[in-house]
PDB file of C-alpha atoms and ligand atoms in Angstrom:
ATOM      1  CA  MET B   1       9.460   9.667 -16.083  1.00  0.00           C
ATOM      2  CA  LYS B   2      10.610  12.754 -17.606  1.00  0.00           C
ATOM      3  CA  ILE B   3       7.708  15.639 -16.901  1.00  0.00           C
ATOM      4  CA  ALA B   4       7.416  19.130 -17.683  1.00  0.00           C
ATOM      5  CA  LEU B   5       5.565  21.146 -15.441  1.00  0.00           C
ATOM      6  CA  ALA B   6       4.114  25.097 -15.936  1.00  0.00           C
ATOM      7  CA  SER B   7       1.883  26.979 -14.439  1.00  0.00           C
ATOM      8  CA  ASP B   8       0.702  30.879 -14.118  1.00  0.00           C
ATOM      9  CA  HIS B   9       0.549  32.667 -11.044  1.00  0.00           C
ATOM     10  CA  GLY B  10      -2.936  31.190 -10.272  1.00  0.00           C
ATOM     11  CA  GLY B  11      -1.373  27.408 -10.288  1.00  0.00           C
ATOM     12  CA  PHE B  12       2.134  28.300  -8.811  1.00  0.00           C
ATOM     13  CA  GLU B  13       1.676  27.359  -5.077  1.00  0.00           C
ATOM     14  CA  LEU B  14       0.272  23.774  -6.477  1.00  0.00           C
ATOM     15  CA  LYS B  15       3.095  23.481  -9.435  1.00  0.00           C
ATOM     16  CA  GLU B  16       5.566  23.812  -6.524  1.00  0.00           C
ATOM     17  CA  LYS B  17       3.866  21.122  -4.364  1.00  0.00           C
ATOM     18  CA  VAL B  18       3.439  18.620  -7.681  1.00  0.00           C
ATOM     19  CA  LYS B  19       6.911  19.141  -8.470  1.00  0.00           C
ATOM     20  CA  SER B  20       8.013  18.099  -4.968  1.00  0.00           C
ATOM     21  CA  TYR B  21       5.892  15.043  -4.981  1.00  0.00           C
ATOM     22  CA  LEU B  22       7.417  14.286  -8.447  1.00  0.00           C
ATOM     23  CA  GLN B  23      10.649  14.660  -7.220  1.00  0.00           C
ATOM     24  CA  THR B  24      10.135  12.408  -4.219  1.00  0.00           C
ATOM     25  CA  LYS B  25       8.642  10.094  -6.475  1.00  0.00           C
ATOM     26  CA  GLY B  26      12.213   9.710  -8.362  1.00  0.00           C
ATOM     27  CA  HIS B  27      10.591  11.745 -11.697  1.00  0.00           C
ATOM     28  CA  ASP B  28      12.937  13.925 -13.828  1.00  0.00           C
ATOM     29  CA  VAL B  29      11.196  17.313 -13.838  1.00  0.00           C
ATOM     30  CA  ILE B  30      11.352  20.356 -16.331  1.00  0.00           C
ATOM     31  CA  ASP B  31      10.170  23.220 -14.610  1.00  0.00           C
ATOM     32  CA  LEU B  32       9.060  25.774 -17.014  1.00  0.00           C
ATOM     33  CA  GLY B  33       7.789  28.542 -14.476  1.00  0.00           C
ATOM     34  CA  CYS B  34       6.458  30.614 -13.712  1.00  0.00           C
ATOM     35  CA  TYR B  35       8.455  31.001 -10.783  1.00  0.00           C
ATOM     36  CA  THR B  36       6.998  33.637  -8.165  1.00  0.00           C
ATOM     37  CA  GLU B  37       3.360  34.486  -7.535  1.00  0.00           C
ATOM     38  CA  GLU B  38       3.300  37.488  -9.541  1.00  0.00           C
ATOM     39  CA  SER B  39       0.801  37.849 -12.095  1.00  0.00           C
ATOM     40  CA  THR B  40       1.649  36.337 -15.367  1.00  0.00           C
ATOM     41  CA  ASP B  41       0.177  34.983 -18.446  1.00  0.00           C
ATOM     42  CA  TYR B  42      -1.447  31.468 -18.969  1.00  0.00           C
ATOM     43  CA  PRO B  43      -0.939  31.248 -22.322  1.00  0.00           C
ATOM     44  CA  GLU B  44       2.939  31.153 -22.619  1.00  0.00           C
ATOM     45  CA  TYR B  45       3.105  28.681 -19.905  1.00  0.00           C
ATOM     46  CA  GLY B  46       0.873  26.331 -21.569  1.00  0.00           C
ATOM     47  CA  LYS B  47       2.429  26.598 -25.074  1.00  0.00           C
ATOM     48  CA  ALA B  48       5.894  26.274 -23.563  1.00  0.00           C
ATOM     49  CA  CYS B  49       5.034  22.949 -21.688  1.00  0.00           C
ATOM     50  CA  GLY B  50       2.910  21.828 -25.091  1.00  0.00           C
ATOM     51  CA  GLU B  51       6.147  22.583 -27.152  1.00  0.00           C
ATOM     52  CA  ALA B  52       8.595  20.710 -24.438  1.00  0.00           C
ATOM     53  CA  VAL B  53       6.226  17.716 -24.810  1.00  0.00           C
ATOM     54  CA  ILE B  54       6.206  17.810 -28.705  1.00  0.00           C
ATOM     55  CA  ARG B  55      10.041  18.491 -29.013  1.00  0.00           C
ATOM     56  CA  GLY B  56      10.334  15.527 -26.837  1.00  0.00           C
ATOM     57  CA  ASP B  57      12.155  17.203 -23.948  1.00  0.00           C
ATOM     58  CA  ALA B  58       9.713  15.546 -21.611  1.00  0.00           C
ATOM     59  CA  GLU B  59       7.327  12.606 -21.946  1.00  0.00           C
ATOM     60  CA  ARG B  60       4.293  14.071 -20.536  1.00  0.00           C
ATOM     61  CA  GLY B  61       3.509  17.550 -19.053  1.00  0.00           C
ATOM     62  CA  ILE B  62       1.464  19.051 -16.290  1.00  0.00           C
ATOM     63  CA  VAL B  63       0.098  22.645 -16.754  1.00  0.00           C
ATOM     64  CA  ILE B  64      -1.840  24.381 -14.029  1.00  0.00           C
ATOM     65  CA  CYS B  65      -3.577  27.852 -13.602  1.00  0.00           C
ATOM     66  CA  GLY B  66      -6.349  29.027 -11.615  1.00  0.00           C
ATOM     67  CA  THR B  67      -9.191  26.776 -12.952  1.00  0.00           C
ATOM     68  CA  GLY B  68      -6.882  24.985 -15.179  1.00  0.00           C
ATOM     69  CA  ILE B  69      -9.294  26.232 -18.153  1.00  0.00           C
ATOM     70  CA  GLY B  70      -7.211  28.889 -19.811  1.00  0.00           C
ATOM     71  CA  ILE B  71      -3.728  26.936 -19.585  1.00  0.00           C
ATOM     72  CA  SER B  72      -5.345  23.562 -21.126  1.00  0.00           C
ATOM     73  CA  ILE B  73      -6.568  25.778 -24.120  1.00  0.00           C
ATOM     74  CA  ALA B  74      -3.088  27.256 -24.482  1.00  0.00           C
ATOM     75  CA  ALA B  75      -1.591  23.781 -24.588  1.00  0.00           C
ATOM     76  CA  ASN B  76      -3.973  22.398 -26.675  1.00  0.00           C
ATOM     77  CA  LYS B  77      -3.362  24.887 -29.620  1.00  0.00           C
ATOM     78  CA  VAL B  78       0.006  23.227 -29.787  1.00  0.00           C
ATOM     79  CA  LYS B  79      -0.436  20.364 -32.614  1.00  0.00           C
ATOM     80  CA  GLY B  80      -0.085  16.693 -31.311  1.00  0.00           C
ATOM     81  CA  ILE B  81      -0.961  17.642 -27.311  1.00  0.00           C
ATOM     82  CA  ARG B  82      -4.121  16.113 -26.272  1.00  0.00           C
ATOM     83  CA  CYS B  83      -4.343  17.850 -22.723  1.00  0.00           C
ATOM     84  CA  ALA B  84      -7.137  16.659 -20.575  1.00  0.00           C
ATOM     85  CA  LEU B  85      -8.425  19.149 -17.563  1.00  0.00           C
ATOM     86  CA  CYS B  86      -9.074  16.725 -14.961  1.00  0.00           C
ATOM     87  CA  THR B  87     -10.879  17.431 -11.678  1.00  0.00           C
ATOM     88  CA  SER B  88     -11.436  13.787 -10.579  1.00  0.00           C
ATOM     89  CA  LEU B  89      -9.608  10.557 -10.319  1.00  0.00           C
ATOM     90  CA  PHE B  90     -12.202   8.960 -12.968  1.00  0.00           C
ATOM     91  CA  MET B  91     -11.150  12.042 -15.364  1.00  0.00           C
ATOM     92  CA  ALA B  92      -7.782  11.592 -14.839  1.00  0.00           C
ATOM     93  CA  GLU B  93      -7.794   7.627 -15.423  1.00  0.00           C
ATOM     94  CA  MET B  94     -10.106   8.144 -18.689  1.00  0.00           C
ATOM     95  CA  SER B  95      -7.876  10.805 -20.063  1.00  0.00           C
ATOM     96  CA  ARG B  96      -5.313   8.331 -20.297  1.00  0.00           C
ATOM     97  CA  LYS B  97      -7.152   4.957 -21.340  1.00  0.00           C
ATOM     98  CA  HIS B  98      -9.338   6.356 -23.917  1.00  0.00           C
ATOM     99  CA  ASN B  99      -7.655  10.013 -25.009  1.00  0.00           C
ATOM    100  CA  ASN B 100      -3.970   8.964 -24.258  1.00  0.00           C
ATOM    101  CA  ALA B 101      -3.700  12.633 -22.919  1.00  0.00           C
ATOM    102  CA  ASN B 102       0.142  13.515 -23.002  1.00  0.00           C
ATOM    103  CA  ILE B 103      -0.922  16.655 -20.653  1.00  0.00           C
ATOM    104  CA  ILE B 104      -2.757  16.821 -17.966  1.00  0.00           C
ATOM    105  CA  ALA B 105      -4.321  20.470 -16.624  1.00  0.00           C
ATOM    106  CA  LEU B 106      -5.245  21.022 -12.914  1.00  0.00           C
ATOM    107  CA  GLY B 107      -6.864  23.848 -11.237  1.00  0.00           C
ATOM    108  CA  GLY B 108      -4.971  25.084  -8.554  1.00  0.00           C
ATOM    109  CA  ARG B 109      -7.597  27.433  -7.286  1.00  0.00           C
ATOM    110  CA  ILE B 110     -10.392  24.654  -7.258  1.00  0.00           C
ATOM    111  CA  LEU B 111      -8.650  21.410  -6.314  1.00  0.00           C
ATOM    112  CA  GLU B 112      -7.586  20.512  -2.794  1.00  0.00           C
ATOM    113  CA  HIS B 113      -3.969  20.271  -3.383  1.00  0.00           C
ATOM    114  CA  ASP B 114      -3.548  16.814  -1.344  1.00  0.00           C
ATOM    115  CA  PHE B 115      -6.251  15.639  -3.574  1.00  0.00           C
ATOM    116  CA  ALA B 116      -4.327  16.867  -6.997  1.00  0.00           C
ATOM    117  CA  LEU B 117      -1.749  14.740  -5.801  1.00  0.00           C
ATOM    118  CA  ASN B 118      -3.798  12.159  -6.219  1.00  0.00           C
ATOM    119  CA  ILE B 119      -4.926  12.892  -9.774  1.00  0.00           C
ATOM    120  CA  VAL B 120      -1.589  13.137 -10.792  1.00  0.00           C
ATOM    121  CA  GLU B 121      -0.406   9.645  -9.607  1.00  0.00           C
ATOM    122  CA  VAL B 122      -3.755   7.881 -11.237  1.00  0.00           C
ATOM    123  CA  TRP B 123      -2.841   9.974 -14.670  1.00  0.00           C
ATOM    124  CA  LEU B 124       1.089   9.184 -14.238  1.00  0.00           C
ATOM    125  CA  ASN B 125      -0.023   5.177 -13.691  1.00  0.00           C
ATOM    126  CA  THR B 126      -2.526   4.580 -16.401  1.00  0.00           C
ATOM    127  CA  ASP B 127      -1.924   3.489 -19.581  1.00  0.00           C
ATOM    128  CA  PHE B 128      -3.684   4.026 -23.143  1.00  0.00           C
ATOM    129  CA  GLU B 129      -5.869   1.026 -24.072  1.00  0.00           C
ATOM    130  CA  GLY B 130      -5.208   1.733 -27.597  1.00  0.00           C
ATOM    131  CA  GLY B 131      -7.793  -0.615 -29.714  1.00  0.00           C
ATOM    132  CA  ARG B 132     -10.964   1.067 -30.839  1.00  0.00           C
ATOM    133  CA  HIS B 133      -9.428   4.423 -29.397  1.00  0.00           C
ATOM    134  CA  GLN B 134      -6.395   4.659 -31.168  1.00  0.00           C
ATOM    135  CA  ARG B 135      -8.339   5.668 -34.480  1.00  0.00           C
ATOM    136  CA  ARG B 136      -9.964   8.426 -32.387  1.00  0.00           C
ATOM    137  CA  VAL B 137      -6.868   9.608 -31.439  1.00  0.00           C
ATOM    138  CA  ASP B 138      -5.510   9.597 -34.690  1.00  0.00           C
ATOM    139  CA  LEU B 139      -8.234  11.805 -36.137  1.00  0.00           C
ATOM    140  CA  LEU B 140      -7.553  14.391 -33.244  1.00  0.00           C
ATOM    141  CA  ASP B 141      -3.713  14.178 -34.394  1.00  0.00           C
ATOM    142  CA  ARG B 142      -4.949  14.940 -37.727  1.00  0.00           C
ATOM    143  CA  MET B 143      -7.369  18.040 -37.031  1.00  0.00           C
TER     144      MET B 143
HETATM  145  C1  LIG P   1      -5.495  34.282 -13.705  1.00  0.00           C
HETATM  146  O1  LIG P   1      -6.293  35.244 -12.800  1.00  0.00           O
HETATM  147  C2  LIG P   1      -6.882  33.339 -14.124  1.00  0.00           C
HETATM  148  O2  LIG P   1      -7.455  33.647 -15.007  1.00  0.00           O
HETATM  149  C3  LIG P   1      -5.741  31.748 -14.412  1.00  0.00           C
HETATM  150  O3  LIG P   1      -5.248  31.266 -13.385  1.00  0.00           O
HETATM  151  C4  LIG P   1      -6.729  30.774 -15.148  1.00  0.00           C
HETATM  152  O4  LIG P   1      -7.699  30.621 -13.730  1.00  0.00           O
HETATM  153  C5  LIG P   1      -7.391  30.913 -16.310  1.00  0.00           C
HETATM  154  O5  LIG P   1      -8.019  30.015 -16.866  1.00  0.00           O
END
């Protein structure tokens, strides 16, 4: 799968780990930065990832900041993005089954990094259920 990745400095270390993991699994990764641990602004990176997904450069996106909060807010400002901040396997599963999340947000400073990879794995391998959830997602996309 083609996946866009972006983080600020608070998510940089986890982004690098997620990138290696995805490449090992054979995914095609577009790394939108940041590229160092120097302090930077999460809104730019959330926006860049959201826009990459909406343009069709990537099927899905993964955004990471310290808590995952700021960068998820930024990604969700892009029309058509459904970015879910996930801290558990269940949230990752439900964000796909019910919300058809096209971006997942992670907190590099709050998740144990090996566990974050498990969250990513579940999220990538769970399909949207459609049915009654489609109408709700359509409502979201019309907002
Ligand atoms: C950066 O210090 C931090 O505020 C950012 O990574 C993120 O946690 C914001 O929501």
